[in-house]
Amino acid sequence: MSDWRRTVPTSGSVDRRGLLKIAGGSLAALGLTAAGCGSGSGSGDGTVTIRYAWWGSDDRAKRINETIALFEKKYPKIKVKTDFQPYLDFWKKFNTQASGGNPPDVFQNAIGFLRKYDAKNVLLDLNAQVKAGHLSMDGFRAGLETFGEVDGKLLGVPVGSNSMALVIDEKVFRKAGVSPKPGWTWDDFDAALAKIRDTTGRAGDSGGYGVMYLYDLYLRQHGKAFFTTDALGFTEADLKEWWTKGYAGVKSGLYSDPKKVAQVRPKSALAAEIAGCEFTWDNFTVRYTSEGKSEYGLAPIPTTDGKKTGQYLGSLMLSGSKRTKHPKEVAQFIDFMVHDPEVAKIMGYDRGVPATVAQNEAFQPTDQVGKDIAAYEKQLVDTGVLEPITPHPAGADVAESAFLRLAEELALGTRSVDDAVKQFFTESKTAIGF
């Protein structure tokens, strides 16, 4: 979702607030041109200008600008103005632009925002551009070509894929004598956390009880889901059980002390050595190598029955504005960014494993972290555990934010479990409207 993403949206136990800060970037430092007024423009010689906006880090911005240079070389009559922001700032600005009828022509998007902005009449249905031959939806990996479809409309095109995983400190797990394997259960996971606590003096996990996307997998393992197309897919009793167990884990030392987690931000609790593992999106693994001093690896998601993980491939996407004056050029831009092999070589796994076969084959990681990510996703595809993604209704982004905030408050003891559950449902009903 996940950024992320996590949406990024959207990974919780790798502290989302910390990730958002890390993902921030200085526009001025890169000499980028902020988005101007109007949705695209033209000139007397037939050259058109489209505006492209995304969220992410300075490094992502540098990579994206390299890909834009390639695009403008291939399409000299299309110029691209760029704008990037940290995650939260991006959506604040985008919401203001969309409300004023002036969104960027093309922009980075995530599953949690498709229905929200489709309902606001903001997103361009790209199906017409596919039919016109300006955008190809062929050659995508693992069914990703349907990821951005909502009610028959093509509202986003994936640029990469990721899936939830458990990132572990391999030295800590070895010391504790824990070897996660596909099919291990939640009971096995809880026992592993206890071993880590008892043998290393470190909490086992950084706080998975606050990760919306992890709870979604847990629900899916039980035949439910976090969302339906227009509501929440679970009950207050379900959430009370999840958060009661999480609160007990904090008190027993299985989960990190949330005060300590807050103190080390924006560094992750895992890299700061106050947790032995944490749940996040697989392509975030590079974060730990740069932040920490240990060895980090990817472990399977625990299961209820030893088989069903509930996992799916998530993805960042590119979407177009319904108000753009240049839908053809927007489609050509998206097509280039998801199919051109040179783009993959520049972007690497910055936005996940490349979504198309051609780009995935063009970029073969040489670093161990990249190899681990590739192997992890290949294993998910090969073993057939992947399922369709849970629908995200309009307002899902508000529900995710509330889930993270309230989970932290109950862990800190500033809210009871009952109060946190009640407040979450109150806020979610208001946001989603069910």
Tab-separated table of C-alpha atoms in Angstrom:
chain	number	residue	atom	x	y	z
A	1	MET	CA	0.000	0.000	0.000
A	2	SER	CA	1.567	0.675	1.372
A	3	ASP	CA	4.585	3.535	0.322
A	4	TRP	CA	3.965	2.916	1.870
A	5	ARG	CA	3.271	2.747	0.560
A	6	ARG	CA	4.662	1.732	2.728
A	7	THR	CA	1.152	3.970	0.066
A	8	VAL	CA	3.638	3.861	1.596
A	9	PRO	CA	1.092	4.072	2.855
A	10	THR	CA	1.491	2.416	4.756
A	11	SER	CA	3.689	0.260	6.730
A	12	GLY	CA	3.301	0.709	10.395
A	13	SER	CA	5.816	-1.190	12.481
A	14	VAL	CA	8.575	0.357	10.413
A	15	ASP	CA	7.406	3.615	11.908
A	16	ARG	CA	5.419	5.402	9.234
A	17	ARG	CA	6.119	8.812	10.651
A	18	GLY	CA	9.838	8.037	10.511
A	19	LEU	CA	9.565	6.740	6.963
A	20	LEU	CA	7.742	9.842	5.866
A	21	LYS	CA	10.474	12.018	7.316
A	22	ILE	CA	13.142	9.924	5.631
A	23	ALA	CA	11.210	10.097	2.353
A	24	GLY	CA	11.228	13.877	2.479
A	25	GLY	CA	13.207	15.852	0.013
A	26	SER	CA	14.320	19.386	-0.704
A	27	LEU	CA	12.860	20.698	-3.936
A	28	ALA	CA	15.209	23.647	-4.068
A	29	ALA	CA	18.250	21.458	-3.499
A	30	LEU	CA	17.591	19.702	-6.804
A	31	GLY	CA	16.698	22.834	-8.727
A	32	LEU	CA	13.341	21.378	-9.694
A	33	THR	CA	10.518	23.480	-11.082
A	34	ALA	CA	7.419	23.517	-8.937
A	35	ALA	CA	4.123	22.762	-10.608
A	36	GLY	CA	2.673	25.824	-12.278
A	37	CYS	CA	-0.873	26.908	-12.903
A	38	GLY	CA	-3.068	25.112	-15.370
A	39	SER	CA	-3.055	21.442	-16.285
A	40	GLY	CA	-0.461	21.213	-19.025
A	41	SER	CA	0.359	23.769	-21.674
A	42	GLY	CA	1.285	24.063	-25.319
A	43	SER	CA	3.465	26.224	-27.555
A	44	GLY	CA	3.409	27.503	-31.084
A	45	ASP	CA	5.784	24.812	-32.391
A	46	GLY	CA	3.557	21.983	-31.198
A	47	THR	CA	5.507	21.307	-28.029
A	48	VAL	CA	3.333	20.541	-25.008
A	49	THR	CA	4.237	20.612	-21.336
A	50	ILE	CA	2.821	18.202	-18.773
A	51	ARG	CA	3.208	18.404	-15.015
A	52	TYR	CA	4.431	15.354	-13.085
A	53	ALA	CA	4.304	15.127	-9.290
A	54	TRP	CA	5.367	12.431	-6.837
A	55	TRP	CA	6.414	11.880	-3.250
A	56	GLY	CA	9.742	10.470	-2.136
A	57	SER	CA	13.329	11.162	-1.245
A	58	ASP	CA	16.068	13.205	-2.908
A	59	ASP	CA	17.487	9.988	-4.318
A	60	ARG	CA	14.149	9.068	-5.905
A	61	ALA	CA	13.928	12.560	-7.380
A	62	LYS	CA	17.380	12.275	-8.935
A	63	ARG	CA	16.513	8.910	-10.449
A	64	ILE	CA	13.168	10.115	-11.771
A	65	ASN	CA	14.761	13.169	-13.347
A	66	GLU	CA	17.173	10.882	-15.196
A	67	THR	CA	14.221	8.930	-16.577
A	68	ILE	CA	12.476	12.154	-17.601
A	69	ALA	CA	15.579	13.166	-19.573
A	70	LEU	CA	15.324	9.872	-21.477
A	71	PHE	CA	11.628	10.439	-22.098
A	72	GLU	CA	12.135	13.975	-23.422
A	73	LYS	CA	14.864	12.678	-25.733
A	74	LYS	CA	12.458	10.133	-27.216
A	75	TYR	CA	9.555	12.599	-27.272
A	76	PRO	CA	11.150	16.008	-27.975
A	77	LYS	CA	7.729	17.632	-28.367
A	78	ILE	CA	6.756	16.761	-24.786
A	79	LYS	CA	8.314	18.663	-21.883
A	80	VAL	CA	7.846	17.642	-18.265
A	81	LYS	CA	7.634	20.001	-15.300
A	82	THR	CA	8.324	18.247	-12.006
A	83	ASP	CA	7.285	18.592	-8.393
A	84	PHE	CA	8.021	16.306	-5.468
A	85	GLN	CA	7.283	16.436	-1.760
A	86	PRO	CA	7.490	14.273	1.355
A	87	TYR	CA	4.525	11.898	1.552
A	88	LEU	CA	2.216	13.906	3.814
A	89	ASP	CA	3.075	17.224	2.150
A	90	PHE	CA	2.444	15.688	-1.258
A	91	TRP	CA	-1.121	14.689	-0.408
A	92	LYS	CA	-1.880	18.001	1.302
A	93	LYS	CA	-0.763	19.869	-1.804
A	94	PHE	CA	-2.455	17.442	-4.168
A	95	ASN	CA	-5.744	17.690	-2.298
A	96	THR	CA	-5.593	21.477	-2.519
A	97	GLN	CA	-4.804	21.330	-6.239
A	98	ALA	CA	-7.529	18.766	-6.921
A	99	SER	CA	-10.095	20.774	-4.978
A	100	GLY	CA	-9.149	23.844	-7.023
A	101	GLY	CA	-9.424	21.991	-10.323
A	102	ASN	CA	-5.667	22.152	-10.964
A	103	PRO	CA	-4.095	18.755	-10.251
A	104	PRO	CA	-0.873	17.701	-12.024
A	105	ASP	CA	-1.326	16.004	-15.401
A	106	VAL	CA	0.330	12.811	-14.180
A	107	PHE	CA	1.258	11.809	-10.658
A	108	GLN	CA	2.365	9.004	-8.374
A	109	ASN	CA	-0.575	7.270	-6.718
A	110	ALA	CA	-1.444	4.395	-4.389
A	111	ILE	CA	-4.338	1.973	-3.968
A	112	GLY	CA	-5.751	3.780	-0.937
A	113	PHE	CA	-6.491	6.898	-2.991
A	114	LEU	CA	-8.071	5.499	-6.170
A	115	ARG	CA	-11.683	5.407	-5.038
A	116	LYS	CA	-11.295	8.624	-3.046
A	117	TYR	CA	-10.194	10.711	-6.006
A	118	ASP	CA	-12.333	8.853	-8.516
A	119	ALA	CA	-15.339	9.853	-6.410
A	120	LYS	CA	-14.081	13.450	-6.604
A	121	ASN	CA	-13.943	13.191	-10.420
A	122	VAL	CA	-10.175	13.770	-10.441
A	123	LEU	CA	-8.747	10.644	-12.103
A	124	LEU	CA	-8.436	10.002	-15.825
A	125	ASP	CA	-9.810	6.700	-17.119
A	126	LEU	CA	-6.876	5.498	-19.202
A	127	ASN	CA	-8.827	2.803	-21.056
A	128	ALA	CA	-9.417	5.128	-24.000
A	129	GLN	CA	-5.681	5.691	-24.332
A	130	VAL	CA	-5.067	1.939	-24.249
A	131	LYS	CA	-7.591	1.482	-27.076
A	132	ALA	CA	-5.948	4.324	-29.024
A	133	GLY	CA	-2.574	2.564	-28.781
A	134	HIS	CA	-0.859	5.209	-26.657
A	135	LEU	CA	-0.540	2.974	-23.585
A	136	SER	CA	0.115	-0.752	-23.487
A	137	MET	CA	-1.160	-2.893	-20.630
A	138	ASP	CA	0.575	-6.007	-21.935
A	139	GLY	CA	3.621	-7.632	-20.391
A	140	PHE	CA	2.908	-7.011	-16.715
A	141	ARG	CA	4.042	-9.442	-14.013
A	142	ALA	CA	1.778	-11.522	-11.774
A	143	GLY	CA	-1.520	-9.930	-12.788
A	144	LEU	CA	-0.402	-6.396	-11.929
A	145	GLU	CA	-2.090	-5.017	-15.068
A	146	THR	CA	-5.419	-5.079	-13.201
A	147	PHE	CA	-4.100	-3.471	-10.010
A	148	GLY	CA	-5.287	0.033	-10.890
A	149	GLU	CA	-8.737	-0.976	-12.151
A	150	VAL	CA	-11.794	0.294	-10.271
A	151	ASP	CA	-15.331	-0.490	-11.441
A	152	GLY	CA	-14.175	-1.099	-15.006
A	153	LYS	CA	-12.042	2.060	-15.181
A	154	LEU	CA	-8.257	2.053	-15.486
A	155	LEU	CA	-7.248	4.689	-12.938
A	156	GLY	CA	-3.623	3.749	-12.305
A	157	VAL	CA	-0.769	1.837	-13.924
A	158	PRO	CA	1.713	-0.001	-11.651
A	159	VAL	CA	5.386	0.979	-11.770
A	160	GLY	CA	6.575	-1.645	-9.295
A	161	SER	CA	5.431	-4.301	-6.878
A	162	ASN	CA	5.970	-5.125	-3.242
A	163	SER	CA	4.440	-7.319	-0.579
A	164	MET	CA	4.356	-7.376	3.187
A	165	ALA	CA	7.249	-9.196	4.799
A	166	LEU	CA	8.930	-9.632	8.149
A	167	VAL	CA	12.348	-7.964	8.244
A	168	ILE	CA	14.610	-9.654	10.784
A	169	ASP	CA	17.948	-8.999	12.412
A	170	GLU	CA	19.595	-12.231	11.342
A	171	LYS	CA	22.241	-12.143	14.086
A	172	VAL	CA	19.557	-11.787	16.754
A	173	PHE	CA	17.469	-14.603	15.309
A	174	ARG	CA	20.513	-16.888	15.128
A	175	LYS	CA	21.409	-16.115	18.731
A	176	ALA	CA	17.852	-16.912	19.797
A	177	GLY	CA	17.849	-20.129	17.774
A	178	VAL	CA	14.898	-19.060	15.635
A	179	SER	CA	14.663	-20.028	11.959
A	180	PRO	CA	11.457	-18.724	10.319
A	181	LYS	CA	10.167	-20.931	7.523
A	182	PRO	CA	7.190	-20.667	5.145
A	183	GLY	CA	4.071	-21.930	6.881
A	184	TRP	CA	5.090	-21.013	10.413
A	185	THR	CA	2.144	-19.993	12.552
A	186	TRP	CA	1.329	-17.018	14.765
A	187	ASP	CA	1.977	-19.288	17.763
A	188	ASP	CA	5.431	-20.001	16.337
A	189	PHE	CA	5.953	-16.270	15.866
A	190	ASP	CA	4.931	-15.461	19.451
A	191	ALA	CA	7.285	-18.158	20.731
A	192	ALA	CA	10.087	-16.660	18.628
A	193	LEU	CA	9.495	-13.213	20.135
A	194	ALA	CA	9.717	-14.702	23.623
A	195	LYS	CA	13.001	-16.447	22.769
A	196	ILE	CA	14.464	-13.215	21.423
A	197	ARG	CA	13.412	-11.318	24.531
A	198	ASP	CA	14.767	-13.980	26.885
A	199	THR	CA	18.069	-14.646	25.105
A	200	THR	CA	19.035	-11.188	23.874
A	201	GLY	CA	17.282	-8.798	26.232
A	202	ARG	CA	15.725	-7.121	23.209
A	203	ALA	CA	12.012	-6.938	22.381
A	204	GLY	CA	11.077	-9.360	19.661
A	205	ASP	CA	8.988	-7.088	17.435
A	206	SER	CA	8.689	-3.324	17.129
A	207	GLY	CA	4.888	-3.166	17.147
A	208	GLY	CA	3.048	-5.086	14.433
A	209	TYR	CA	-0.272	-4.497	16.202
A	210	GLY	CA	-0.268	-0.998	14.652
A	211	VAL	CA	0.365	-2.055	11.050
A	212	MET	CA	-2.918	-1.803	9.155
A	213	TYR	CA	-1.638	-3.893	6.247
A	214	LEU	CA	-0.460	-6.667	8.565
A	215	TYR	CA	-3.826	-6.775	10.293
A	216	ASP	CA	-5.401	-6.988	6.850
A	217	LEU	CA	-3.390	-10.146	6.150
A	218	TYR	CA	-4.395	-11.615	9.517
A	219	LEU	CA	-8.055	-10.926	8.739
A	220	ARG	CA	-7.711	-12.402	5.255
A	221	GLN	CA	-6.298	-15.549	6.812
A	222	HIS	CA	-9.588	-15.766	8.706
A	223	GLY	CA	-11.814	-15.185	5.684
A	224	LYS	CA	-12.330	-11.473	6.333
A	225	ALA	CA	-10.468	-8.333	5.268
A	226	PHE	CA	-9.701	-4.855	6.564
A	227	PHE	CA	-11.868	-3.234	3.880
A	228	THR	CA	-14.767	-4.054	1.648
A	229	THR	CA	-15.531	-1.794	-1.309
A	230	ASP	CA	-17.530	0.588	0.892
A	231	ALA	CA	-16.871	-0.218	4.568
A	232	LEU	CA	-14.673	-1.990	7.085
A	233	GLY	CA	-14.613	-5.764	6.751
A	234	PHE	CA	-14.310	-6.656	10.432
A	235	THR	CA	-16.068	-6.028	13.738
A	236	GLU	CA	-15.201	-4.157	16.900
A	237	ALA	CA	-14.810	-7.535	18.605
A	238	ASP	CA	-12.228	-8.578	16.002
A	239	LEU	CA	-10.152	-5.450	16.573
A	240	LYS	CA	-10.471	-5.699	20.345
A	241	GLU	CA	-8.925	-9.173	20.193
A	242	TRP	CA	-6.031	-7.934	18.006
A	243	TRP	CA	-5.252	-4.872	20.098
A	244	THR	CA	-5.698	-6.687	23.434
A	245	LYS	CA	-3.018	-9.133	22.363
A	246	GLY	CA	-0.825	-6.271	21.167
A	247	TYR	CA	-1.142	-4.368	24.436
A	248	ALA	CA	-0.303	-7.509	26.407
A	249	GLY	CA	2.756	-7.988	24.203
A	250	VAL	CA	3.976	-4.471	24.993
A	251	LYS	CA	3.561	-5.065	28.727
A	252	SER	CA	5.389	-8.419	28.594
A	253	GLY	CA	8.292	-7.097	26.521
A	254	LEU	CA	7.488	-9.072	23.382
A	255	TYR	CA	6.977	-5.737	21.628
A	256	SER	CA	9.231	-2.705	21.932
A	257	ASP	CA	8.470	-0.012	24.468
A	258	PRO	CA	6.635	2.610	22.351
A	259	LYS	CA	8.382	5.418	24.242
A	260	LYS	CA	11.746	4.060	23.114
A	261	VAL	CA	10.450	3.665	19.566
A	262	ALA	CA	9.453	7.333	19.597
A	263	GLN	CA	12.839	8.368	20.967
A	264	VAL	CA	14.811	6.789	18.113
A	265	ARG	CA	12.695	8.240	15.297
A	266	PRO	CA	13.224	8.671	12.417
A	267	LYS	CA	15.491	5.642	12.786
A	268	SER	CA	13.627	2.342	12.806
A	269	ALA	CA	13.334	0.358	16.018
A	270	LEU	CA	14.960	-2.607	14.299
A	271	ALA	CA	18.035	-0.699	13.144
A	272	ALA	CA	18.211	1.022	16.543
A	273	GLU	CA	18.501	-2.430	18.145
A	274	ILE	CA	15.421	-2.198	20.342
A	275	ALA	CA	13.543	-4.850	18.317
A	276	GLY	CA	14.563	-8.085	16.650
A	277	CYS	CA	12.149	-7.762	13.725
A	278	GLU	CA	9.359	-5.672	12.255
A	279	PHE	CA	6.750	-5.949	9.530
A	280	THR	CA	6.982	-3.741	6.466
A	281	TRP	CA	6.965	-3.832	2.671
A	282	ASP	CA	9.710	-5.996	1.215
A	283	ASN	CA	11.308	-3.229	-0.864
A	284	PHE	CA	11.891	-1.139	2.291
A	285	THR	CA	14.599	-3.602	3.335
A	286	VAL	CA	17.294	-1.332	1.973
A	287	ARG	CA	16.457	1.081	4.788
A	288	TYR	CA	17.837	-1.208	7.470
A	289	THR	CA	21.141	-1.808	5.733
A	290	SER	CA	21.743	1.934	5.536
A	291	GLU	CA	20.533	2.661	9.079
A	292	GLY	CA	21.793	-0.296	11.081
A	293	LYS	CA	24.961	-2.213	11.790
A	294	SER	CA	23.682	-5.791	11.677
A	295	GLU	CA	22.635	-8.232	8.961
A	296	TYR	CA	19.007	-8.022	7.844
A	297	GLY	CA	16.867	-10.480	5.936
A	298	LEU	CA	13.291	-11.198	4.876
A	299	ALA	CA	11.193	-13.800	6.660
A	300	PRO	CA	7.762	-15.213	5.725
A	301	ILE	CA	4.482	-13.858	7.066
A	302	PRO	CA	3.133	-16.060	9.900
A	303	THR	CA	-0.039	-17.995	9.133
A	304	THR	CA	-3.103	-19.279	10.929
A	305	ASP	CA	-3.247	-22.692	9.265
A	306	GLY	CA	0.312	-23.144	7.994
A	307	LYS	CA	-0.701	-22.348	4.412
A	308	LYS	CA	-2.707	-19.179	3.789
A	309	THR	CA	-0.742	-15.940	4.242
A	310	GLY	CA	-3.372	-13.599	2.791
A	311	GLN	CA	-0.655	-11.811	0.816
A	312	TYR	CA	-0.971	-9.838	-2.396
A	313	LEU	CA	1.337	-7.688	-4.463
A	314	GLY	CA	0.941	-3.984	-3.776
A	315	SER	CA	2.221	-1.251	-6.016
A	316	LEU	CA	2.887	2.398	-6.519
A	317	MET	CA	1.137	3.612	-9.644
A	318	LEU	CA	1.055	6.445	-12.130
A	319	SER	CA	-2.309	8.116	-12.657
A	320	GLY	CA	-3.520	10.867	-14.947
A	321	SER	CA	-5.695	13.879	-14.241
A	322	LYS	CA	-9.166	13.957	-15.745
A	323	ARG	CA	-8.588	17.682	-16.334
A	324	THR	CA	-5.414	17.279	-18.366
A	325	LYS	CA	-5.416	18.941	-21.772
A	326	HIS	CA	-2.967	16.314	-23.007
A	327	PRO	CA	-4.302	12.793	-22.281
A	328	LYS	CA	-2.354	11.310	-25.200
A	329	GLU	CA	0.958	12.699	-23.925
A	330	VAL	CA	0.144	11.591	-20.367
A	331	ALA	CA	-0.488	8.064	-21.653
A	332	GLN	CA	2.754	8.076	-23.665
A	333	PHE	CA	4.630	9.231	-20.581
A	334	ILE	CA	3.161	6.452	-18.420
A	335	ASP	CA	3.800	3.865	-21.124
A	336	PHE	CA	7.443	4.880	-21.349
A	337	MET	CA	7.915	4.812	-17.574
A	338	VAL	CA	6.516	1.305	-17.117
A	339	HIS	CA	7.922	-0.402	-20.224
A	340	ASP	CA	11.273	1.168	-21.163
A	341	PRO	CA	14.167	-1.083	-20.004
A	342	GLU	CA	16.509	1.858	-19.392
A	343	VAL	CA	14.054	3.295	-16.873
A	344	ALA	CA	14.320	0.097	-14.838
A	345	LYS	CA	18.107	0.292	-14.833
A	346	ILE	CA	17.899	3.816	-13.411
A	347	MET	CA	15.104	3.263	-10.864
A	348	GLY	CA	16.184	-0.153	-9.618
A	349	TYR	CA	13.930	-1.253	-6.742
A	350	ASP	CA	13.251	2.277	-5.512
A	351	ARG	CA	9.506	1.825	-6.134
A	352	GLY	CA	9.456	-1.943	-5.793
A	353	VAL	CA	10.273	-4.755	-8.196
A	354	PRO	CA	9.575	-3.447	-11.737
A	355	ALA	CA	5.982	-4.174	-12.716
A	356	THR	CA	6.603	-5.326	-16.292
A	357	VAL	CA	8.528	-8.361	-17.452
A	358	ALA	CA	10.725	-6.281	-19.757
A	359	GLN	CA	11.810	-3.930	-16.980
A	360	ASN	CA	12.218	-6.726	-14.465
A	361	GLU	CA	14.552	-8.542	-16.828
A	362	ALA	CA	16.447	-5.332	-17.609
A	363	PHE	CA	17.395	-4.727	-13.982
A	364	GLN	CA	19.142	-7.557	-12.187
A	365	PRO	CA	20.238	-6.457	-8.703
A	366	THR	CA	23.853	-7.102	-7.769
A	367	ASP	CA	23.578	-6.152	-4.087
A	368	GLN	CA	22.438	-8.717	-1.541
A	369	VAL	CA	19.414	-6.717	-0.399
A	370	GLY	CA	18.131	-6.439	-3.964
A	371	LYS	CA	18.714	-10.139	-4.555
A	372	ASP	CA	16.784	-10.954	-1.374
A	373	ILE	CA	13.833	-8.812	-2.449
A	374	ALA	CA	13.753	-10.427	-5.895
A	375	ALA	CA	13.952	-13.915	-4.402
A	376	TYR	CA	11.234	-13.151	-1.863
A	377	GLU	CA	8.745	-11.984	-4.478
A	378	LYS	CA	9.631	-14.838	-6.819
A	379	GLN	CA	8.931	-17.268	-4.007
A	380	LEU	CA	5.518	-15.684	-3.418
A	381	VAL	CA	4.618	-16.009	-7.093
A	382	ASP	CA	6.019	-19.525	-7.488
A	383	THR	CA	4.264	-20.936	-4.406
A	384	GLY	CA	0.899	-19.526	-5.443
A	385	VAL	CA	0.092	-17.811	-2.136
A	386	LEU	CA	-0.773	-14.469	-3.711
A	387	GLU	CA	-4.400	-13.373	-3.762
A	388	PRO	CA	-6.300	-10.370	-5.192
A	389	ILE	CA	-5.764	-7.178	-3.210
A	390	THR	CA	-8.360	-6.045	-0.697
A	391	PRO	CA	-10.554	-3.229	-2.066
A	392	HIS	CA	-9.897	0.194	-0.582
A	393	PRO	CA	-12.942	2.468	-0.283
A	394	ALA	CA	-12.819	6.257	-0.364
A	395	GLY	CA	-11.586	7.352	3.055
A	396	ALA	CA	-9.209	4.414	3.461
A	397	ASP	CA	-6.266	6.771	3.949
A	398	VAL	CA	-8.002	8.392	6.920
A	399	ALA	CA	-8.748	4.966	8.428
A	400	GLU	CA	-5.113	3.929	8.052
A	401	SER	CA	-3.864	7.056	9.790
A	402	ALA	CA	-6.340	6.555	12.640
A	403	PHE	CA	-5.310	2.903	13.014
A	404	LEU	CA	-1.642	3.807	13.438
A	405	ARG	CA	-2.288	6.698	15.803
A	406	LEU	CA	-4.721	4.868	18.064
A	407	ALA	CA	-2.557	1.733	18.219
A	408	GLU	CA	0.305	3.885	19.479
A	409	GLU	CA	-1.912	5.616	22.028
A	410	LEU	CA	-3.138	2.346	23.510
A	411	ALA	CA	0.428	0.997	23.588
A	412	LEU	CA	1.497	4.107	25.492
A	413	GLY	CA	-1.382	3.614	27.899
A	414	THR	CA	-3.074	6.913	27.063
A	415	ARG	CA	-6.143	5.040	25.781
A	416	SER	CA	-7.725	1.806	26.868
A	417	VAL	CA	-8.194	-0.914	24.275
A	418	ASP	CA	-11.969	-0.471	24.410
A	419	ASP	CA	-11.688	3.280	23.927
A	420	ALA	CA	-9.201	2.921	21.055
A	421	VAL	CA	-11.444	0.433	19.271
A	422	LYS	CA	-14.519	2.612	19.708
A	423	GLN	CA	-12.671	5.712	18.509
A	424	PHE	CA	-11.283	3.894	15.467
A	425	PHE	CA	-14.727	2.790	14.326
A	426	THR	CA	-16.150	6.259	14.939
A	427	GLU	CA	-13.464	7.935	12.820
A	428	SER	CA	-13.596	5.274	10.096
A	429	LYS	CA	-17.374	5.458	9.768
A	430	THR	CA	-17.123	9.220	9.364
A	431	ALA	CA	-14.347	8.958	6.779
A	432	ILE	CA	-15.769	6.083	4.733
A	433	GLY	CA	-19.448	6.838	5.261
A	434	PHE	CA	-20.899	3.446	6.146
